[in-house]
PDB file of C-alpha atoms (C1' of nucleotides) in Angstrom:
ATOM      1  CA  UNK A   1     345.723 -39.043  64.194  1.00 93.00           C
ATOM      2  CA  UNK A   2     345.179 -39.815  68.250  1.00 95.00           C
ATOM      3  CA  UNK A   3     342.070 -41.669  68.576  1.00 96.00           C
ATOM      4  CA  UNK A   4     340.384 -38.787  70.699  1.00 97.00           C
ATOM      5  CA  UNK A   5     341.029 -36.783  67.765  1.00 97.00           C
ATOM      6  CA  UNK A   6     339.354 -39.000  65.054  1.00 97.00           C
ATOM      7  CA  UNK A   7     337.031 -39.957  67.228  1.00 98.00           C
ATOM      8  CA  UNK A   8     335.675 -36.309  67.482  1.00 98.00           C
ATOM      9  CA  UNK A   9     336.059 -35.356  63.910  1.00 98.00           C
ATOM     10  CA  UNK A  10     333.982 -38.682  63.345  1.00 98.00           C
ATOM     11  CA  UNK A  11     331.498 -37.303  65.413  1.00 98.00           C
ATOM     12  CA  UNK A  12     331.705 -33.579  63.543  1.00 98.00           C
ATOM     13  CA  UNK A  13     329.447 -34.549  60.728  1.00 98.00           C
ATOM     14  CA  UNK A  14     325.571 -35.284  61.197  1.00 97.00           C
ATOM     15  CA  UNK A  15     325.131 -37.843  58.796  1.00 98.00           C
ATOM     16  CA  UNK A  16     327.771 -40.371  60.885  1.00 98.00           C
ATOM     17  CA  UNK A  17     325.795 -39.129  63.754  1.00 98.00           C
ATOM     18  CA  UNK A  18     322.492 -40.196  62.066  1.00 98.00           C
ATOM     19  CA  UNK A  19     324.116 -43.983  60.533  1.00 98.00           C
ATOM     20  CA  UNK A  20     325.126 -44.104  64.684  1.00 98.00           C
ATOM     21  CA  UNK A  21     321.606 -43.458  65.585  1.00 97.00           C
ATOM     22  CA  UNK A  22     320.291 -46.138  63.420  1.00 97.00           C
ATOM     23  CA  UNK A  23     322.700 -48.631  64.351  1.00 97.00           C
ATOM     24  CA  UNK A  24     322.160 -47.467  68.144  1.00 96.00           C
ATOM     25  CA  UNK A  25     318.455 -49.263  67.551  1.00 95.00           C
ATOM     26  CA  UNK A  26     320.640 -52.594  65.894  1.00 95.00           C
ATOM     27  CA  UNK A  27     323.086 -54.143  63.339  1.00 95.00           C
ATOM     28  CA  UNK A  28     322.170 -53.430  60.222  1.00 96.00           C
ATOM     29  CA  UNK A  29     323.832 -53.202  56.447  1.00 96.00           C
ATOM     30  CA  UNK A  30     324.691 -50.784  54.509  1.00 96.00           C
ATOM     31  CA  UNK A  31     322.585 -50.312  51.370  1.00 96.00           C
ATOM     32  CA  UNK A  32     319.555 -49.879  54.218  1.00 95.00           C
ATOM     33  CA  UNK A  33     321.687 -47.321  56.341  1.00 96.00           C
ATOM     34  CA  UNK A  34     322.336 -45.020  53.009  1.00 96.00           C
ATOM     35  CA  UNK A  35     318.587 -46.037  52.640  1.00 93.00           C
ATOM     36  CA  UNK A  36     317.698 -42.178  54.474  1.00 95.00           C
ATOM     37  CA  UNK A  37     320.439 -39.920  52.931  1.00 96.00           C
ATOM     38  CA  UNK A  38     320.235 -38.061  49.863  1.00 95.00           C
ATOM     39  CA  UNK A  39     323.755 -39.599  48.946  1.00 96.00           C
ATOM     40  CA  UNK A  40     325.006 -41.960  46.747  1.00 96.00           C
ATOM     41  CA  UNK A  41     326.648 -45.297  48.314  1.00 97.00           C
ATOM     42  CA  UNK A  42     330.003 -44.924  47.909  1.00 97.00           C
ATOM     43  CA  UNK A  43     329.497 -41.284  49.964  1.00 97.00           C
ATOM     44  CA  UNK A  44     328.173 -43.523  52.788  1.00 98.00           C
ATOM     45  CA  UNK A  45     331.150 -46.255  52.390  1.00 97.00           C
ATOM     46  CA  UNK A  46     333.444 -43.130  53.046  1.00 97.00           C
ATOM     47  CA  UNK A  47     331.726 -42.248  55.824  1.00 98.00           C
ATOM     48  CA  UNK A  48     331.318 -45.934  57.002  1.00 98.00           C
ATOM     49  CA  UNK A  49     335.290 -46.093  56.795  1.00 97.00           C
ATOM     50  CA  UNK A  50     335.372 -42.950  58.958  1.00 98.00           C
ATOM     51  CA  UNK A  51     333.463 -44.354  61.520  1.00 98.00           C
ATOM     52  CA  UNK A  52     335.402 -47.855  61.152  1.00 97.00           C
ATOM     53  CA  UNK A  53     339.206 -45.860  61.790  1.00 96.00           C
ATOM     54  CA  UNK A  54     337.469 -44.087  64.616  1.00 97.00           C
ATOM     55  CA  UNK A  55     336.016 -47.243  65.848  1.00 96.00           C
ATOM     56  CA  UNK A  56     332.837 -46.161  66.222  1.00 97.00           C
ATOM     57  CA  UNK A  57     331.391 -49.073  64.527  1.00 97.00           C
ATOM     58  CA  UNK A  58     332.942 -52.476  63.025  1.00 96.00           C
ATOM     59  CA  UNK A  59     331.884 -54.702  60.126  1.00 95.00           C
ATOM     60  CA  UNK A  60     330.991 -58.224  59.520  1.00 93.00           C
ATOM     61  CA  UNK A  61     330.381 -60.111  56.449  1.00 91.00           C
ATOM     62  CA  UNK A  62     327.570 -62.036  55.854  1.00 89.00           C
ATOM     63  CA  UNK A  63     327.169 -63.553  52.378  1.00 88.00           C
ATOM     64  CA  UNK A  64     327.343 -60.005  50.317  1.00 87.00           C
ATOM     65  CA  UNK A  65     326.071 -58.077  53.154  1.00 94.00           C
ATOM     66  CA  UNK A  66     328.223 -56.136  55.191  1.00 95.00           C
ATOM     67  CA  UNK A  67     326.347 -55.818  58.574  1.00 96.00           C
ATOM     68  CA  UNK A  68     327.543 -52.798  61.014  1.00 96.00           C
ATOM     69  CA  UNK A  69     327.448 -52.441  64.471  1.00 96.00           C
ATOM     70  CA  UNK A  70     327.553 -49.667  66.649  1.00 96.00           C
ATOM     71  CA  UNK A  71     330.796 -50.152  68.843  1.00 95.00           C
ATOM     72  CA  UNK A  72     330.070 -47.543  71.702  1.00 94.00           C
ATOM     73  CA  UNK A  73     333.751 -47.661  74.035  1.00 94.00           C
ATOM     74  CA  UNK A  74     335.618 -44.572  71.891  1.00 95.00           C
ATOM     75  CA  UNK A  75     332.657 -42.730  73.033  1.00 96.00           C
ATOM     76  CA  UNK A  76     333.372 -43.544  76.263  1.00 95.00           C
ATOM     77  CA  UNK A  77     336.728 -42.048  76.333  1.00 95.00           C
ATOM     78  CA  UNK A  78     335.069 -38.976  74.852  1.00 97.00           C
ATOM     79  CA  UNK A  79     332.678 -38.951  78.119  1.00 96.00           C
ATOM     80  CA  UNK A  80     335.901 -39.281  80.479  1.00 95.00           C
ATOM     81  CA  UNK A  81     337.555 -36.259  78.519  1.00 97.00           C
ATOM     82  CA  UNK A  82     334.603 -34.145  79.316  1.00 97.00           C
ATOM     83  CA  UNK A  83     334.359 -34.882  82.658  1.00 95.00           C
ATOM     84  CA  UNK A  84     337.175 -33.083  83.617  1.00 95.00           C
ATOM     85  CA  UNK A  85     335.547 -30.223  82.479  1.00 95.00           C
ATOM     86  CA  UNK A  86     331.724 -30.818  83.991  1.00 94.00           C
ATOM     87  CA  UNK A  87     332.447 -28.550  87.088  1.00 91.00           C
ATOM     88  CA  UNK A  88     332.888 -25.555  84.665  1.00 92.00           C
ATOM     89  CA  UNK A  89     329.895 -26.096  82.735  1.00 89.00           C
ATOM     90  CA  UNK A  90     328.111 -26.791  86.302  1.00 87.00           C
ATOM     91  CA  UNK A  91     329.178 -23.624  87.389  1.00 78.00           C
ATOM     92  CA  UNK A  92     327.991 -21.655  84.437  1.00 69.00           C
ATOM     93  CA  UNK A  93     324.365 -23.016  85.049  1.00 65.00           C
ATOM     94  CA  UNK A  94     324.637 -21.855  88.397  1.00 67.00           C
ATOM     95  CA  UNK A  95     325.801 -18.790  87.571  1.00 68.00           C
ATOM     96  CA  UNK A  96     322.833 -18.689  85.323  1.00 66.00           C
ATOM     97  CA  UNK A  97     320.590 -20.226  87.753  1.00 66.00           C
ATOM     98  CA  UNK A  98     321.841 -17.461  90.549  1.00 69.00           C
ATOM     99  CA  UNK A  99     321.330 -14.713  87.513  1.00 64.00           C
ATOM    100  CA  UNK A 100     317.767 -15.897  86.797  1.00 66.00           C
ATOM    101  CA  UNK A 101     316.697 -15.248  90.303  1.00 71.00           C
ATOM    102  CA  UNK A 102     318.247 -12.699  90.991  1.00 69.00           C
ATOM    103  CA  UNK A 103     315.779 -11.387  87.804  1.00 62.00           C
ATOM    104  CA  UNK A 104     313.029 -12.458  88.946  1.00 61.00           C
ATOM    105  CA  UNK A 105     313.826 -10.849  92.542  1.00 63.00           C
ATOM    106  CA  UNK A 106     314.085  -7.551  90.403  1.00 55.00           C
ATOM    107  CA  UNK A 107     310.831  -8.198  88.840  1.00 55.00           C
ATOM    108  CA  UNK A 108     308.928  -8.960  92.167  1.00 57.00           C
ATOM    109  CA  UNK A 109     310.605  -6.267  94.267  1.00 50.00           C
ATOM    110  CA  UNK A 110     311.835  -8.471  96.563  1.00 48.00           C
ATOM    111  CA  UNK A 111     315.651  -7.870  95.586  1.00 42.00           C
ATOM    112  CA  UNK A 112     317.609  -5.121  97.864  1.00 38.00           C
TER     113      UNK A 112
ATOM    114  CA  UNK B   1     327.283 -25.624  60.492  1.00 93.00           C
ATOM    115  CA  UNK B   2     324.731 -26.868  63.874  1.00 94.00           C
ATOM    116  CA  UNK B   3     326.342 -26.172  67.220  1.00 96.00           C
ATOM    117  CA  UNK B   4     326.769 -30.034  67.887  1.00 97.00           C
ATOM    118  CA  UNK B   5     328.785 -30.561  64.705  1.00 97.00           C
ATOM    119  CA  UNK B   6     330.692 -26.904  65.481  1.00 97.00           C
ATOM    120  CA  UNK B   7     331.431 -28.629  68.993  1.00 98.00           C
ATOM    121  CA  UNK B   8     332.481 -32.070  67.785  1.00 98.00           C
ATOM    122  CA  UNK B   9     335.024 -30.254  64.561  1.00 98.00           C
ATOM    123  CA  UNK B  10     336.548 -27.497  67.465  1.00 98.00           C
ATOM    124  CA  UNK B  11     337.464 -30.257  69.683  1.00 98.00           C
ATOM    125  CA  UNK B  12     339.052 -32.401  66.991  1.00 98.00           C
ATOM    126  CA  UNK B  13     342.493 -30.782  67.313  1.00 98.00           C
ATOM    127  CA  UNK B  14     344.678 -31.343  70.138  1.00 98.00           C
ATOM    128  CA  UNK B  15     346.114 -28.160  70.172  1.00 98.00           C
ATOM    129  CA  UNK B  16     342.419 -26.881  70.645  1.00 98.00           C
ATOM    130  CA  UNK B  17     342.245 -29.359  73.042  1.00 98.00           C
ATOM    131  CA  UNK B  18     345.518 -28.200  74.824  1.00 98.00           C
ATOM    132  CA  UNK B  19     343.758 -24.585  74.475  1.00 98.00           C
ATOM    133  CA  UNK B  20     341.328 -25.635  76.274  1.00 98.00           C
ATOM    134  CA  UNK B  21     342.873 -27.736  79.068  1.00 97.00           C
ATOM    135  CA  UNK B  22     344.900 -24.487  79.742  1.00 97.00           C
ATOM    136  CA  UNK B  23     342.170 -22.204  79.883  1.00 97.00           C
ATOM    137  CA  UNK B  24     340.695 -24.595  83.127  1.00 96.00           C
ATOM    138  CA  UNK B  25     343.029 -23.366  84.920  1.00 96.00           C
ATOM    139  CA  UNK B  26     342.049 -19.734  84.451  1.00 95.00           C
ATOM    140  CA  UNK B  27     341.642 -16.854  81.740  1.00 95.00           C
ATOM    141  CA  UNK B  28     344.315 -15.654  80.196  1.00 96.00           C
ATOM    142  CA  UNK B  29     345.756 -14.159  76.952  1.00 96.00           C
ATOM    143  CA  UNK B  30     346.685 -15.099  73.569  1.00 97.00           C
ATOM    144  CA  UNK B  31     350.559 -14.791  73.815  1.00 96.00           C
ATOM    145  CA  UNK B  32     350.172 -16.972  76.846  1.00 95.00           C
ATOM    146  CA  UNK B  33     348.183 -19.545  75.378  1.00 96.00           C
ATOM    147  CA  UNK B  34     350.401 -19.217  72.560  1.00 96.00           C
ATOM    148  CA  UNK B  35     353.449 -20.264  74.113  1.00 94.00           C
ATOM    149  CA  UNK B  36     353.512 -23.936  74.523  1.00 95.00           C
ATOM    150  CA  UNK B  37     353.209 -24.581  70.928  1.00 96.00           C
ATOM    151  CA  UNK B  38     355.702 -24.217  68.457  1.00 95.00           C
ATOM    152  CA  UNK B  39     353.263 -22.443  66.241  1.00 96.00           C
ATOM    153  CA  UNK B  40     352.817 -19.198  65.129  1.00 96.00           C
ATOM    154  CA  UNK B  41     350.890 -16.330  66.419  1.00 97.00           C
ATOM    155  CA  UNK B  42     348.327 -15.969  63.737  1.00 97.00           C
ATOM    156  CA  UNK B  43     347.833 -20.114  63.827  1.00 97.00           C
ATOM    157  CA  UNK B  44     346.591 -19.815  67.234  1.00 98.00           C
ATOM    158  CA  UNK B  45     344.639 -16.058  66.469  1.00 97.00           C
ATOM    159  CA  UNK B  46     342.971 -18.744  64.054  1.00 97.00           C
ATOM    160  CA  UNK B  47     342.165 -22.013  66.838  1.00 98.00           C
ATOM    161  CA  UNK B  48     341.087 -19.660  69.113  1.00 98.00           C
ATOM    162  CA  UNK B  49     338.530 -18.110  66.772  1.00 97.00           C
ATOM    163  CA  UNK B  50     337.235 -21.672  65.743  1.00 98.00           C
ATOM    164  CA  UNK B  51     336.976 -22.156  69.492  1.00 98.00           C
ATOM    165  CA  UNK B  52     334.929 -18.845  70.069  1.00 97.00           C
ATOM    166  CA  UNK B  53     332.438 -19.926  67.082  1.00 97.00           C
ATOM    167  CA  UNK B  54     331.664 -23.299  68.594  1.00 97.00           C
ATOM    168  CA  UNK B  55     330.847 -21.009  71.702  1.00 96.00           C
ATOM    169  CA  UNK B  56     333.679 -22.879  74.136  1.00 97.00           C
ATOM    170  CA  UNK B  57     335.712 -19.525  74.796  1.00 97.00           C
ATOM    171  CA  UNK B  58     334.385 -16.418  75.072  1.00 96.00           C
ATOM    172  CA  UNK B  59     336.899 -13.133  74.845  1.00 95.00           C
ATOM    173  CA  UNK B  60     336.559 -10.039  76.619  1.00 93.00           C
ATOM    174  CA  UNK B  61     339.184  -7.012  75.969  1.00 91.00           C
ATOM    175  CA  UNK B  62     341.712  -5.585  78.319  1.00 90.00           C
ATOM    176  CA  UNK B  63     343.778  -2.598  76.928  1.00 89.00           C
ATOM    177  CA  UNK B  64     346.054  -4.061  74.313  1.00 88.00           C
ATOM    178  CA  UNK B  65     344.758  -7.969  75.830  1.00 94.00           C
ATOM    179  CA  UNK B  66     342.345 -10.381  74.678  1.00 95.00           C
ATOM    180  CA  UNK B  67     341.641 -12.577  77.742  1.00 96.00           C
ATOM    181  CA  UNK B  68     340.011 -16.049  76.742  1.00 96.00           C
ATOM    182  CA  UNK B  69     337.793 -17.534  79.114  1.00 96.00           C
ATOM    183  CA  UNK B  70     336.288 -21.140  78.906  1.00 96.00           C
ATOM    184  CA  UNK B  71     332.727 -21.514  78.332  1.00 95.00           C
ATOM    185  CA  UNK B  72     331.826 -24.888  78.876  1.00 94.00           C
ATOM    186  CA  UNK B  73     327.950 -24.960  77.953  1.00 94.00           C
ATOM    187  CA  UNK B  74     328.685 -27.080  74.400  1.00 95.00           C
ATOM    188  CA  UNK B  75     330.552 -29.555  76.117  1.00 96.00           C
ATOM    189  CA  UNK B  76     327.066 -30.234  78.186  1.00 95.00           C
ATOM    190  CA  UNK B  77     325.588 -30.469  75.016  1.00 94.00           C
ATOM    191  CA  UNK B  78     328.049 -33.263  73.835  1.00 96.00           C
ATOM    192  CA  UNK B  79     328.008 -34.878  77.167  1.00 96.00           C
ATOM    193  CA  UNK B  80     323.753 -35.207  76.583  1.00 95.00           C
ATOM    194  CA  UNK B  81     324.270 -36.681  73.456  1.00 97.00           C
ATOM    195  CA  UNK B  82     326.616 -38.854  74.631  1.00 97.00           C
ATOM    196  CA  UNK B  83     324.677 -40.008  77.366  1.00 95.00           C
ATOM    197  CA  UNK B  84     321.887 -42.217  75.043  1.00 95.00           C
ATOM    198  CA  UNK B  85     325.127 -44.193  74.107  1.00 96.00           C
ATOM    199  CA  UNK B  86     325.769 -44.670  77.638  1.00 94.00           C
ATOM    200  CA  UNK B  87     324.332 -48.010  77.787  1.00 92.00           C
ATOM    201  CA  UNK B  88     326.101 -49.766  74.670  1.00 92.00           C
ATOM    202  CA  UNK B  89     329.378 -48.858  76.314  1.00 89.00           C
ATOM    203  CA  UNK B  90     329.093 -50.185  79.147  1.00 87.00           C
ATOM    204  CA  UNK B  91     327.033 -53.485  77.704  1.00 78.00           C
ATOM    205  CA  UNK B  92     330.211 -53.747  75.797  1.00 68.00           C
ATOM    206  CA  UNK B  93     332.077 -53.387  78.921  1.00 65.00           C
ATOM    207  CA  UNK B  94     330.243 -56.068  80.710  1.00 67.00           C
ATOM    208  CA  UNK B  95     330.590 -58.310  77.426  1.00 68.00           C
ATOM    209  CA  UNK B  96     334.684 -57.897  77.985  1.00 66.00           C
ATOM    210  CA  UNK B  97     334.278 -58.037  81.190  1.00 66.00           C
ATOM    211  CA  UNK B  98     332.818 -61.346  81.186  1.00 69.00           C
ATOM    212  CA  UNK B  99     335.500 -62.741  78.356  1.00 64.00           C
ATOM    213  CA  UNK B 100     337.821 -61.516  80.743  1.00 66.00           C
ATOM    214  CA  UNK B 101     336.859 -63.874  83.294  1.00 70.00           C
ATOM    215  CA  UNK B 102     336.168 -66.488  80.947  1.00 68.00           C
ATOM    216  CA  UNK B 103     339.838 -66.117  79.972  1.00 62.00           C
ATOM    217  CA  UNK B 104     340.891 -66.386  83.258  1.00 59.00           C
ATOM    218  CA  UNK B 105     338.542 -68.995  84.514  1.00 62.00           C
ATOM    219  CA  UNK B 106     340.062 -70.797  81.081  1.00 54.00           C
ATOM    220  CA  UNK B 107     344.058 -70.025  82.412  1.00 54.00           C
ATOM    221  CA  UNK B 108     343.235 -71.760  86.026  1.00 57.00           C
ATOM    222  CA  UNK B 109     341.104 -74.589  84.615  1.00 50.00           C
ATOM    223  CA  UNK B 110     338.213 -73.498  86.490  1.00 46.00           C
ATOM    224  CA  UNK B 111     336.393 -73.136  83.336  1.00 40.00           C
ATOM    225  CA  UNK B 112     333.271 -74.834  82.312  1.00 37.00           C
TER     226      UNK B 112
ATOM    227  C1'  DC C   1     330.041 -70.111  34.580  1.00 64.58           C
ATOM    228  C1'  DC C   2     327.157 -66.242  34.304  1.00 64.58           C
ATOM    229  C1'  DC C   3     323.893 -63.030  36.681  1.00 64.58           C
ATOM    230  C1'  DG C   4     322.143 -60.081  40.057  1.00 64.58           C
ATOM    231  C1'  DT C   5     322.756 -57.844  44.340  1.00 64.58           C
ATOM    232  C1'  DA C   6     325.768 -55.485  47.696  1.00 64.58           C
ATOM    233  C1'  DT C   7     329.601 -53.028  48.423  1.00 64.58           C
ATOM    234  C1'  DT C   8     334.148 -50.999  47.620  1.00 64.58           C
ATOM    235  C1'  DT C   9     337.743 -48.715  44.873  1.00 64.58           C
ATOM    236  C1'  DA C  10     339.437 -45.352  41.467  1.00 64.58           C
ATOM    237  C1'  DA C  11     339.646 -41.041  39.551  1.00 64.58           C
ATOM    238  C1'  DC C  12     338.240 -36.702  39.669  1.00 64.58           C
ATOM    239  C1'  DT C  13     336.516 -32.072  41.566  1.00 64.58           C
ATOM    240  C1'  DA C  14     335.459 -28.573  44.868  1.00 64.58           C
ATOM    241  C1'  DT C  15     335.711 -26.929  49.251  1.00 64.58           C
ATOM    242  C1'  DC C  16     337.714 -26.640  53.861  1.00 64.58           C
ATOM    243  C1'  DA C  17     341.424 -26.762  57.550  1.00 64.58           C
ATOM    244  C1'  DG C  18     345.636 -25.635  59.286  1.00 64.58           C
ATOM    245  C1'  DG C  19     349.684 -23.658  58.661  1.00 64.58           C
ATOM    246  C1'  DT C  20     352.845 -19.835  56.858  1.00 64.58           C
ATOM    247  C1'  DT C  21     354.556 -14.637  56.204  1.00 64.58           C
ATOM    248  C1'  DA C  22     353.569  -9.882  55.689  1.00 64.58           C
ATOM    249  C1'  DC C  23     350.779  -6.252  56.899  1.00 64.58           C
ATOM    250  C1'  DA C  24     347.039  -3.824  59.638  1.00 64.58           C
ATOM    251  C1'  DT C  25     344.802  -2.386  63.827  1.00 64.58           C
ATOM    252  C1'  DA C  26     344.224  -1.288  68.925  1.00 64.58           C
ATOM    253  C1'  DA C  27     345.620   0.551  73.059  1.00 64.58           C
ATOM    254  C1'  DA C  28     349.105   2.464  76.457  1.00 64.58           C
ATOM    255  C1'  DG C  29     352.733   5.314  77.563  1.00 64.58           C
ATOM    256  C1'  DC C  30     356.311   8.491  76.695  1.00 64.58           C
TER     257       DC C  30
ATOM    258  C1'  DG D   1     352.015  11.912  67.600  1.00 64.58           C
ATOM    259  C1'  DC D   2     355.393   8.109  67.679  1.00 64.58           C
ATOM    260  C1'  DT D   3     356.693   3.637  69.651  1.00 64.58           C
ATOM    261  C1'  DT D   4     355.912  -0.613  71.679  1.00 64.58           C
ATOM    262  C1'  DT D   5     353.209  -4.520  72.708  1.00 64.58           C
ATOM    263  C1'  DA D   6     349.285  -7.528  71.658  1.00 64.58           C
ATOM    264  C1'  DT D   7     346.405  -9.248  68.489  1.00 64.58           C
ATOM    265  C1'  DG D   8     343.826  -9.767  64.179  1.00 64.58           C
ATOM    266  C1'  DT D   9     343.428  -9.920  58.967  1.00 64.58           C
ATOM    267  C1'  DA D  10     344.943 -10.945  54.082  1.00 64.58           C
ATOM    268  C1'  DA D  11     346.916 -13.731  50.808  1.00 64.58           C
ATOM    269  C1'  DC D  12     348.726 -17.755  49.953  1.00 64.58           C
ATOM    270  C1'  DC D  13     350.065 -22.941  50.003  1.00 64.58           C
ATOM    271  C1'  DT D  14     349.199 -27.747  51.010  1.00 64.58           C
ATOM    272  C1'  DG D  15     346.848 -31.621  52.288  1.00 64.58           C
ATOM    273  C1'  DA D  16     342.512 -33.561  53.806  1.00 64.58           C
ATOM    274  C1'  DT D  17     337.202 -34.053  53.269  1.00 64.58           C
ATOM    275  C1'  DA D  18     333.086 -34.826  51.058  1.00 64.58           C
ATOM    276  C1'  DG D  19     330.873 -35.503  47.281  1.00 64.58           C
ATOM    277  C1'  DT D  20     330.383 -37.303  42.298  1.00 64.58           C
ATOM    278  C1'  DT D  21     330.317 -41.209  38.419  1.00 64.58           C
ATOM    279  C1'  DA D  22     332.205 -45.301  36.506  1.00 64.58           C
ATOM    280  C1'  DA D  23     334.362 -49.521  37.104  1.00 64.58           C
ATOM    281  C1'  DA D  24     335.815 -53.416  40.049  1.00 64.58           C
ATOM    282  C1'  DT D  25     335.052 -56.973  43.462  1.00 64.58           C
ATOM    283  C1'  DA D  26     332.537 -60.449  46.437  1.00 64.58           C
ATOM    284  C1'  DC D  27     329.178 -63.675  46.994  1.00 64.58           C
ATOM    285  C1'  DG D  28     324.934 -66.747  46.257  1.00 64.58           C
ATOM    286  C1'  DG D  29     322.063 -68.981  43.134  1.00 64.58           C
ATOM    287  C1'  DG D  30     320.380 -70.774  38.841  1.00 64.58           C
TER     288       DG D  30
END
DNA sequence: CCCGTATTTAACTATCAGGTTACATAAAGC
DNA sequence: GCTTTATGTAACCTGATAGTTAAATACGGG
């Protein structure tokens, strides 16, 4: 798979975005990342691999601890992808913005 | 599914992707943006409906035509969430960057 | 060396994603 | 109304995902 690819799909699933929130705030290991999810451990492990083939996030050892780290760059090339498109979505909030006053123009009488 | 995860899944293809990239340049139909790929019709009838659910192309009808247009609202939505990562790519940046120079202050014996 | 703790792997199941072909629907034009 | 063109839906297949439980592995400490 192209790394843009799994690094989206990665992203497509709220509890990796959740174990990347928590490891946003520092390293940490992984019986205390399940620690919030209704999920057993090896569900996270999957979902820890995930994240490592994107990677999202890369592992240490540390006696039997695995410690994680959030490792932020494929995100990065997500945030250059999209900026290619930012004009569009800029334009569509002006369009909106124009729309809204045009509205409230209406309302006031002030419009044509 | 939430709108974020929708977002993240529909841009996990690269022919979605492609879809996508071609529809920047300006509406146009499904034959059209069928064309590139060696894929059949009803394959693409299918991306482009995954696309429309995640709310990135809306479709509007034309006699016998279904032009696409981009809507790129969700992609803002990534591009926020993105943005409280913002800072552990770039520390990471810095952090290469500075190996970098270590590396090369290490090649020309400049080093330490 | 055995034990406890942390984590991964294996095997299995159910659902989903992405593709196919065949058929159905929509609209225009003769 | 029939035909053509454009598109969508149905039924199906295959492989990937996301979860489960049970067993295996890795390591530190008595």
């Amino acid at each position: 798979m192209d790394p843009l690819s799994a690094t989206f799909s990665a992203l497509a699933d709220p509890t990796r975005r959740a174990i990347l929130a928590r490891l946003a705030l520092g390293q940490t290991n992984v019986t205390e990342l399940a620690e919030p999810f209704d999920m057993s451990l090896p569900a996270i492990s999957k979902h820890l691999k995930v994240l490592e083939r994107a990677g999202l996030i890369s592992r240490g050892r540390e006696a039997q601890w695995r410690p994680c780290t959030l490792q932020a760059a494929p995100m990065q090339e997500v945030s250059g992808w999209l900026e290619s498109y930012r004009k569009f979505w800029e334009a569509s909030l002006d369009r909106l913005d124009l729309y809204l006053q045009n509205l409230k123009a209406e309302e006031t009488g002030n419009d044509k």
